């Protein structure tokens, strides 16, 4: 967690598939945690709620369990829960920890670095950015003891979100209200908006192509387009301007991305080449049909028309053509292989003249159509494994690696930028 990266307001939802550990401590504002969980889930985040015992006096774990879709954790030494995901594993699972509401007592325990319950232990044991939303009576907030704790936490790069001024549950008016759930959700969105690829034009090809046989039939393949769409989104999240050239898929167009829809390999090639000259990076995830029908019929082939013979001709290799352009962008290709992954991937790296190749094993439960995937990424003198995970998370990991290869600083999540906007 270092400073120095200006975080710009996101133009898109950056919470999709993020792991948010939401700590809830014992104050009247704990009821607002329910709305916060709902908002985070709606934005696509996974939410694990961890409550202190005192929080249970204000809101039931069952409410938060129902909204988050995960059992709420509240015990440090709960053998059953620990067997599922141990507290250290949970600390590693989190992409960010948000404690909302955070009581004066919790801020004090955090400042002291205590590990006397599960939530405090997780805050101590996690490397994820830590954000707290204090909520308490105004006199407690203004108390020099609380203010000293808050100063200490700020100095340790913990984001202090709020509190806000207004009417308080105790009947007084002053500073101490918890920041509203919508605002906290927006803070997390800003936390995850990166700029490792800021100023770059990224072009992505995705999905299958369909090669017509006649007006109603085509040759196609099973590519879902998910990896390409996830990469387009991840590149956008990292600050790039993104153009996505997509074959026919049934996916939502990613927010903030220019989408060009095509059907055939030749259409995809024309669209990609028209954009490639302005691109700094070309990511080829499309499962381009290797062959097309030489002479598609202009009318439907009827059953009685006799045997159907198709002459197939080879399609151009779009990735190789882009890589051979005079001022070629940085090229990242994909290779789906059933065997000899490294050998085939490295052979493609050389044959197509690309800068980096991400190879995945295809087979039962992996690759095409599956939610999860793992990648082996190769470049001329290097290699990195990206372990099996959801495609959105995998895409973010690949974009980080890409940014490193481009000599950019991969995104550091930077809580200090949030302080400025408290
Ligand atoms: N690719 C492309 N245009 C093609 C074929 C492939 O741009 N006509 C790109 C894919 O998007 C992918 C990479 O090339 O990034 C490798 O695709 P793959 O189908 O594995 O490679 P092939 O060259 O078809 O090799 P093979 O089928 O023999 O494994």
Coordinates of C-alpha atoms and ligand atoms in Angstrom, one line a residue:
X1 CA 0.0 0.0 0.0
X2 CA 1.8 3.1 -1.2
X3 CA 0.7 6.5 -2.1
X4 CA 1.4 8.3 -5.3
X5 CA -1.3 7.0 -7.7
X6 CA -4.0 9.5 -8.4
X7 CA -7.2 7.5 -8.2
X8 CA -9.8 8.9 -10.7
X9 CA -13.5 8.4 -10.3
X10 CA -14.4 5.1 -11.9
X11 CA -16.6 5.2 -14.9
X12 CA -17.5 1.6 -14.3
X13 CA -18.3 -0.9 -11.5
X14 CA -15.0 -2.2 -10.2
X15 CA -16.6 -4.5 -7.5
X16 CA -17.5 -7.4 -9.7
X17 CA -16.1 -10.6 -8.1
X18 CA -14.1 -8.7 -5.4
X19 CA -13.8 -10.3 -2.0
X20 CA -15.0 -7.9 0.6
X21 CA -14.6 -8.7 4.3
X22 CA -17.2 -6.6 6.1
X23 CA -16.6 -6.1 9.8
X24 CA -19.6 -5.0 11.8
X25 CA -19.1 -3.8 15.4
X26 CA -21.6 -3.0 18.1
X27 CA -23.2 0.4 17.5
X28 CA -26.7 1.5 16.6
X29 CA -25.6 2.1 13.0
X30 CA -25.0 -1.7 12.7
X31 CA -28.5 -1.9 11.1
X32 CA -27.0 0.0 8.1
X33 CA -24.7 -2.9 7.4
X34 CA -27.7 -4.8 6.0
X35 CA -28.1 -2.2 3.2
X36 CA -24.3 -2.1 2.7
X37 CA -24.2 -5.9 2.1
X38 CA -27.1 -5.6 -0.3
X39 CA -25.4 -2.9 -2.3
X40 CA -22.1 -4.7 -2.4
X41 CA -23.8 -7.9 -3.6
X42 CA -25.7 -6.0 -6.2
X43 CA -22.4 -4.6 -7.5
X44 CA -21.2 -8.2 -7.9
X45 CA -18.9 -8.5 -4.8
X46 CA -18.6 -11.5 -2.6
X47 CA -19.2 -10.4 1.0
X48 CA -18.0 -12.2 4.1
X49 CA -19.5 -10.6 7.2
X50 CA -17.5 -10.8 10.5
X51 CA -19.3 -9.5 13.6
X52 CA -18.2 -8.7 17.0
X53 CA -20.2 -10.1 19.9
X54 CA -21.6 -6.6 20.7
X55 CA -22.8 -6.2 17.0
X56 CA -25.1 -9.1 17.6
X57 CA -27.0 -7.0 20.1
X58 CA -28.0 -4.6 17.3
X59 CA -28.5 -6.8 14.3
X60 CA -29.0 -10.6 13.9
X61 CA -26.3 -12.6 12.1
X62 CA -29.2 -14.3 10.3
X63 CA -30.1 -11.0 8.5
X64 CA -26.6 -10.5 7.3
X65 CA -26.2 -14.2 6.4
X66 CA -29.3 -14.1 4.3
X67 CA -28.1 -10.9 2.5
X68 CA -24.5 -12.0 2.0
X69 CA -25.3 -15.6 1.2
X70 CA -22.5 -16.7 3.5
X71 CA -22.6 -17.8 7.2
X72 CA -21.6 -14.9 9.4
X73 CA -18.4 -15.4 11.4
X74 CA -18.0 -14.1 14.9
X75 CA -15.8 -16.6 16.8
X76 CA -12.1 -16.8 16.7
X77 CA -12.0 -20.3 18.1
X78 CA -15.0 -21.9 16.3
X79 CA -13.7 -25.4 15.2
X80 CA -16.5 -25.9 12.6
X81 CA -16.0 -22.5 10.9
X82 CA -12.2 -22.8 11.1
X83 CA -12.4 -26.1 9.4
X84 CA -14.2 -24.5 6.4
X85 CA -11.9 -21.4 6.1
X86 CA -9.4 -20.7 8.8
X87 CA -9.0 -17.2 10.0
X88 CA -5.6 -16.8 8.3
X89 CA -7.1 -18.1 5.1
X90 CA -10.0 -15.6 5.5
X91 CA -7.5 -12.8 6.0
X92 CA -5.8 -13.8 2.7
X93 CA -9.2 -14.2 1.0
X94 CA -10.1 -10.5 1.4
X95 CA -9.3 -8.0 -1.4
X96 CA -10.3 -5.3 1.1
X97 CA -11.6 -5.1 4.7
X98 CA -14.2 -2.6 5.5
X99 CA -15.3 -2.1 9.1
X100 CA -18.7 -0.4 9.2
X101 CA -19.8 0.7 11.7
X102 CA -16.5 1.0 13.6
X103 CA -17.1 1.9 17.3
X104 CA -14.8 4.0 19.5
X105 CA -13.8 0.7 21.3
X106 CA -13.0 -1.0 18.0
X107 CA -10.8 1.9 16.8
X108 CA -9.0 1.8 20.1
X109 CA -8.4 -2.0 19.8
X110 CA -7.2 -1.5 16.2
X111 CA -4.8 1.2 17.2
X112 CA -3.4 -1.0 19.9
X113 CA -3.0 -3.9 17.4
X114 CA -5.0 -6.3 19.6
X115 CA -6.1 -9.7 18.5
X116 CA -8.8 -10.4 21.1
X117 CA -11.6 -11.3 18.8
X118 CA -12.0 -12.6 15.2
X119 CA -12.4 -9.2 13.6
X120 CA -9.5 -7.6 15.3
X121 CA -7.3 -10.6 14.5
X122 CA -8.3 -10.5 10.8
X123 CA -7.4 -6.8 10.6
X124 CA -4.0 -7.6 12.0
X125 CA -3.4 -10.7 9.9
X126 CA -4.4 -9.3 6.5
X127 CA -2.4 -7.5 3.9
X128 CA -5.5 -6.2 2.2
X129 CA -6.4 -2.5 2.4
X130 CA -8.3 -1.6 5.6
X131 CA -11.1 0.9 5.6
X132 CA -13.1 1.9 8.7
X133 CA -16.4 3.9 8.9
X134 CA -16.6 5.2 12.5
X135 CA -20.0 5.8 14.1
X136 CA -20.5 7.0 17.6
X137 CA -21.9 9.8 19.8
X138 CA -20.3 13.1 18.9
X139 CA -18.6 13.6 22.3
X140 CA -17.0 10.1 22.0
X141 CA -15.8 11.1 18.5
X142 CA -14.3 14.4 19.6
X143 CA -12.7 12.9 22.7
X144 CA -8.9 13.3 22.4
X145 CA -8.4 9.6 23.0
X146 CA -10.5 8.7 20.0
X147 CA -8.9 11.4 17.9
X148 CA -5.4 10.2 18.8
X149 CA -6.4 6.7 17.8
X150 CA -7.7 7.9 14.5
X151 CA -4.5 9.8 13.8
X152 CA -2.5 6.7 14.5
X153 CA -4.7 4.6 12.2
X154 CA -4.4 7.2 9.4
X155 CA -0.7 7.2 9.7
X156 CA -0.8 3.4 9.2
X157 CA -2.6 3.9 5.9
X158 CA -6.0 2.8 7.2
X159 CA -8.7 4.8 5.4
X160 CA -11.0 6.6 7.8
X161 CA -14.3 7.1 6.0
X162 CA -16.5 9.6 7.7
X163 CA -18.1 10.1 10.2
X164 CA -20.6 12.6 9.0
X165 CA -22.4 15.4 10.8
X166 CA -26.1 15.4 11.5
X167 CA -28.7 14.2 13.9
X168 CA -27.6 11.3 16.1
X169 CA -29.5 8.3 17.5
X170 CA -28.9 9.7 21.0
X171 CA -30.8 12.9 20.1
X172 CA -27.8 15.1 19.8
X173 CA -26.6 16.8 16.7
X174 CA -22.9 16.7 15.7
X175 CA -20.2 14.6 14.0
X176 CA -20.5 10.9 14.5
X177 CA -23.1 9.5 12.1
X178 CA -21.9 6.5 10.0
X179 CA -21.2 7.4 6.3
X180 CA -24.1 6.2 4.2
X181 CA -23.9 2.7 2.6
X182 CA -24.1 4.2 -0.9
X183 CA -21.1 6.4 -0.2
X184 CA -19.1 3.5 1.4
X185 CA -19.8 1.4 -1.7
X186 CA -18.6 4.3 -3.9
X187 CA -15.4 4.5 -1.7
X188 CA -14.7 0.8 -2.4
X189 CA -15.3 1.4 -6.1
X190 CA -12.7 4.1 -6.1
X191 CA -10.3 2.0 -4.2
X192 CA -10.3 -0.6 -6.9
X193 CA -10.2 1.8 -9.9
X194 CA -6.6 1.5 -11.1
X195 CA -4.4 3.2 -13.6
X196 CA -1.7 0.7 -14.5
X197 CA -2.8 0.9 -18.1
X198 CA -3.9 4.6 -18.1
X199 CA -3.4 6.4 -21.4
X200 CA -3.2 3.1 -23.4
X201 CA -5.5 1.8 -26.1
X202 CA -6.2 -1.8 -25.7
X203 CA -7.9 -3.9 -28.4
X204 CA -9.4 -7.2 -27.5
X205 CA -10.8 -9.9 -29.8
X206 CA -13.3 -12.3 -28.2
X207 CA -15.9 -15.0 -28.7
X208 CA -16.3 -17.5 -31.5
X209 CA -16.7 -16.7 -35.2
X210 CA -19.5 -18.2 -37.3
X211 CA -18.8 -19.2 -40.9
X212 CA -21.9 -19.3 -43.0
X213 CA -22.9 -22.5 -44.9
X214 CA -26.2 -21.0 -46.1
X215 CA -28.4 -18.2 -44.8
X216 CA -29.5 -20.2 -41.8
X217 CA -26.5 -22.5 -41.0
X218 CA -22.9 -21.9 -40.0
X219 CA -19.8 -23.6 -38.7
X220 CA -19.0 -22.4 -35.2
X221 CA -17.4 -23.4 -31.9
X222 CA -18.2 -23.4 -28.2
X223 CA -16.3 -20.3 -27.1
X224 CA -18.4 -18.3 -24.6
X225 CA -16.4 -15.1 -24.9
X226 CA -16.2 -14.8 -21.1
X227 CA -12.4 -14.6 -20.9
X228 CA -12.2 -11.8 -23.5
X229 CA -15.1 -9.9 -22.0
X230 CA -13.4 -10.2 -18.5
X231 CA -10.1 -9.0 -20.0
X232 CA -11.8 -6.0 -21.6
X233 CA -13.4 -5.1 -18.3
X234 CA -10.1 -5.6 -16.4
X235 CA -8.2 -3.5 -18.8
X236 CA -10.8 -0.8 -18.5
X237 CA -10.7 -1.0 -14.7
X238 CA -6.9 -0.5 -15.0
X239 CA -7.5 2.8 -16.8
X240 CA -7.1 1.8 -20.5
X241 CA -9.4 2.9 -23.4
X242 CA -10.7 -0.5 -24.6
X243 CA -12.2 -1.6 -27.9
X244 CA -13.7 -5.1 -28.0
X245 CA -14.2 -6.9 -31.3
X246 CA -16.6 -9.7 -30.5
X247 CA -18.1 -12.7 -32.3
X248 CA -21.6 -13.7 -31.5
X249 CA -22.0 -14.3 -27.7
X250 CA -24.7 -13.9 -25.1
X251 CA -22.9 -11.7 -22.7
X252 CA -23.6 -8.2 -21.4
X253 CA -21.3 -5.6 -23.1
X254 CA -18.8 -4.4 -20.6
X255 CA -19.4 -0.9 -19.2
X256 CA -17.2 1.8 -20.7
X257 CA -15.8 -0.3 -23.5
X258 CA -16.4 0.3 -27.2
X259 CA -18.0 -2.9 -28.6
X260 CA -17.8 -3.9 -32.3
X261 CA -19.9 -6.9 -33.1
X262 CA -18.8 -9.2 -36.0
X263 CA -19.9 -12.7 -37.2
X264 CA -17.2 -14.2 -39.4
X265 CA -13.4 -14.4 -39.2
X266 CA -13.0 -12.1 -42.2
X267 CA -15.3 -9.5 -40.5
X268 CA -13.3 -9.9 -37.3
X269 CA -10.0 -9.4 -39.2
X270 CA -11.2 -6.3 -40.9
X271 CA -12.5 -4.8 -37.6
X272 CA -9.3 -5.7 -35.8
X273 CA -6.9 -4.4 -38.5
X274 CA -8.9 -1.1 -38.7
X275 CA -8.4 -0.6 -34.9
X276 CA -4.9 -2.2 -34.5
X277 CA -3.0 0.8 -35.9
X278 CA -4.1 3.0 -33.0
X279 CA -3.7 0.2 -30.4
X280 CA -0.9 -0.1 -27.9
X281 CA -1.9 -3.6 -26.9
X282 CA -3.8 -6.4 -28.8
X283 CA -5.2 -9.2 -26.7
X284 CA -6.4 -12.1 -28.9
X285 CA -8.8 -14.3 -27.0
X286 CA -11.1 -15.0 -29.9
X287 CA -11.6 -18.6 -31.0
X288 CA -11.4 -17.8 -34.7
X289 CA -12.6 -20.5 -37.0
X290 CA -9.5 -21.9 -38.8
X291 CA -11.6 -22.6 -41.9
X292 CA -14.5 -21.0 -43.7
X293 CA -16.9 -22.3 -46.4
X294 CA -15.4 -21.4 -49.8
X295 CA -18.7 -20.6 -51.4
X296 CA -21.6 -20.2 -49.0
X297 CA -25.0 -20.8 -50.7
X298 CA -27.3 -17.8 -51.1
X299 CA -30.4 -19.9 -50.5
X300 CA -31.2 -22.5 -47.8
X301 CA -30.0 -26.0 -48.6
X302 CA -33.1 -28.3 -48.6
X303 CA -33.2 -31.9 -47.5
X304 CA -34.1 -33.1 -51.0
X305 CA -31.2 -31.2 -52.5
X306 CA -29.0 -34.2 -52.2
X307 CA -25.6 -34.6 -50.4
X308 CA -24.1 -31.4 -49.0
X309 CA -20.4 -31.0 -49.8
X310 CA -18.5 -28.2 -48.3
X311 CA -15.2 -26.9 -49.6
X312 CA -13.3 -25.2 -46.7
X313 CA -10.6 -22.7 -47.2
X314 CA -8.2 -21.4 -44.5
X315 CA -9.0 -18.2 -42.6
X316 CA -6.3 -15.6 -42.1
X317 CA -4.5 -15.7 -38.8
X318 CA -5.6 -12.4 -37.2
X319 CA -3.1 -12.4 -34.4
X320 CA -0.1 -13.2 -36.6
X321 CA -1.2 -10.4 -39.0
X322 CA -1.4 -7.8 -36.2
X323 CA 2.0 -9.0 -34.8
X324 CA 3.5 -8.5 -38.3
X325 CA 2.3 -4.9 -38.7
X326 CA 5.2 -2.3 -39.1
X327 CA 4.4 -0.6 -35.8
X328 CA 2.7 -3.6 -34.1
X329 CA 1.1 -3.2 -30.7
X330 CA 2.2 -5.4 -27.9
X331 CA 0.5 -8.7 -28.6
X332 CA -0.9 -11.2 -26.1
X333 CA -2.2 -14.4 -27.6
X334 CA -4.0 -17.4 -26.2
X335 CA -3.5 -21.0 -26.7
X336 CA -5.9 -23.7 -25.7
X337 CA -4.1 -27.0 -25.6
X338 CA -4.9 -30.6 -24.6
X339 CA -1.3 -31.7 -24.1
X340 CA 2.3 -30.5 -24.1
X341 CA 1.2 -27.0 -23.0
X342 CA 4.5 -25.3 -22.8
X343 CA 5.9 -26.7 -26.0
X344 CA 2.8 -25.8 -28.0
X345 CA 2.5 -22.4 -26.4
X346 CA 6.1 -21.5 -27.0
X347 CA 5.9 -22.8 -30.6
X348 CA 2.9 -20.4 -31.1
X349 CA 4.8 -17.5 -29.5
X350 CA 7.5 -17.9 -32.1
X351 CA 5.4 -18.9 -35.1
X352 CA 2.9 -16.0 -34.7
X353 CA 5.6 -13.5 -33.5
X354 CA 3.7 -12.4 -30.4
X355 CA 5.1 -10.9 -27.3
X356 CA 3.3 -13.0 -24.7
X357 CA 1.1 -16.1 -24.8
X358 CA -1.4 -17.3 -22.2
X359 CA -2.0 -21.0 -22.4
X360 CA -4.7 -23.0 -20.8
X361 CA -5.5 -26.7 -20.6
X362 CA -8.7 -27.6 -22.3
X363 CA -10.5 -30.7 -21.0
X364 CA -13.2 -31.7 -18.6
X365 CA -14.3 -28.7 -16.5
X366 CA -11.6 -26.3 -17.8
X367 CA -11.5 -23.7 -20.5
X368 CA -14.4 -23.1 -22.9
X369 CA -17.7 -22.4 -21.2
X370 CA -16.4 -23.0 -17.6
X371 CA -16.6 -20.3 -14.9
X372 CA -13.0 -21.0 -13.7
X373 CA -9.8 -21.2 -15.5
X374 CA -6.0 -21.3 -14.9
X375 CA -3.3 -20.0 -17.2
X376 CA 0.4 -20.6 -17.9
X377 CA 1.8 -17.4 -19.3
X378 CA 4.9 -17.4 -21.4
X379 CA 7.1 -14.8 -23.0
X380 CA 10.5 -15.0 -24.6
X381 CA 12.5 -15.4 -21.4
X382 CA 9.9 -15.8 -18.8
X383 CA 7.0 -17.7 -17.4
X384 CA 4.3 -17.2 -14.8
X385 CA 1.5 -19.5 -13.6
X386 CA -1.8 -17.9 -12.7
X387 CA -3.7 -20.4 -10.5
X388 CA -7.3 -21.6 -11.1
X389 CA -9.8 -18.9 -10.2
X390 CA -12.9 -17.2 -11.6
X391 CA -12.4 -15.6 -15.0
X392 CA -12.9 -12.0 -13.7
X393 CA -10.2 -12.5 -11.1
X394 CA -7.9 -14.3 -13.5
X395 CA -8.3 -11.5 -16.0
X396 CA -7.3 -9.0 -13.4
X397 CA -4.2 -11.1 -12.6
X398 CA -3.3 -11.3 -16.3
X399 CA -3.7 -7.5 -16.7
X400 CA -1.4 -7.0 -13.8
X401 CA 1.2 -9.2 -15.4
X402 CA 0.7 -7.4 -18.8
X403 CA 1.2 -4.1 -17.0
X404 CA 4.5 -5.4 -15.6
X405 CA 5.7 -6.6 -19.0
X406 CA 4.9 -3.1 -20.4
X407 CA 7.1 -1.6 -17.7
X408 CA 4.1 -0.1 -15.9
X409 CA 3.6 -0.3 -12.1
X410 CA 0.9 -2.9 -11.5
X411 CA -1.9 -1.3 -9.5
X412 CA -1.4 -0.8 -5.8
X413 CA -4.6 -0.4 -3.9
X414 CA -4.1 2.9 -2.3
X415 CA -6.1 3.8 0.8
X416 CA -4.3 7.1 1.2
X417 CA -6.1 8.5 -1.8
X418 CA -9.4 7.9 0.0
X419 CA -8.4 10.1 3.0
X420 CA -8.3 13.1 0.8
X421 CA -11.9 12.7 -0.1
X422 CA -13.3 11.9 3.4
Ligands
LIG1 N1 -6.0 -16.6 -33.7 C1 -6.3 -15.6 -34.6 N2 -6.7 -15.9 -35.8 C2 -6.9 -17.1 -36.3 C3 -6.6 -18.2 -35.4 C4 -6.1 -17.9 -34.1 O1 -6.1 -14.4 -34.2 N3 -7.3 -17.3 -37.5 C5 -5.5 -16.3 -32.4 C6 -6.4 -16.7 -31.3 O2 -7.2 -15.6 -30.9 C7 -5.4 -17.1 -30.2 C8 -4.2 -17.6 -30.9 O3 -4.3 -17.1 -32.2 O4 -5.0 -15.9 -29.5 C9 -4.0 -19.1 -30.9 O5 -5.2 -19.7 -31.4 P1 -5.2 -21.3 -31.7 O6 -6.5 -21.6 -32.3 O7 -4.8 -22.0 -30.4 O8 -4.0 -21.4 -32.7 P2 -3.9 -22.0 -34.1 O9 -3.0 -21.1 -34.8 O10 -5.3 -22.2 -34.7 O11 -3.2 -23.3 -33.7 P3 -3.8 -24.8 -33.6 O12 -5.3 -24.8 -33.8 O13 -3.0 -25.6 -34.6 O14 -3.4 -25.2 -32.2

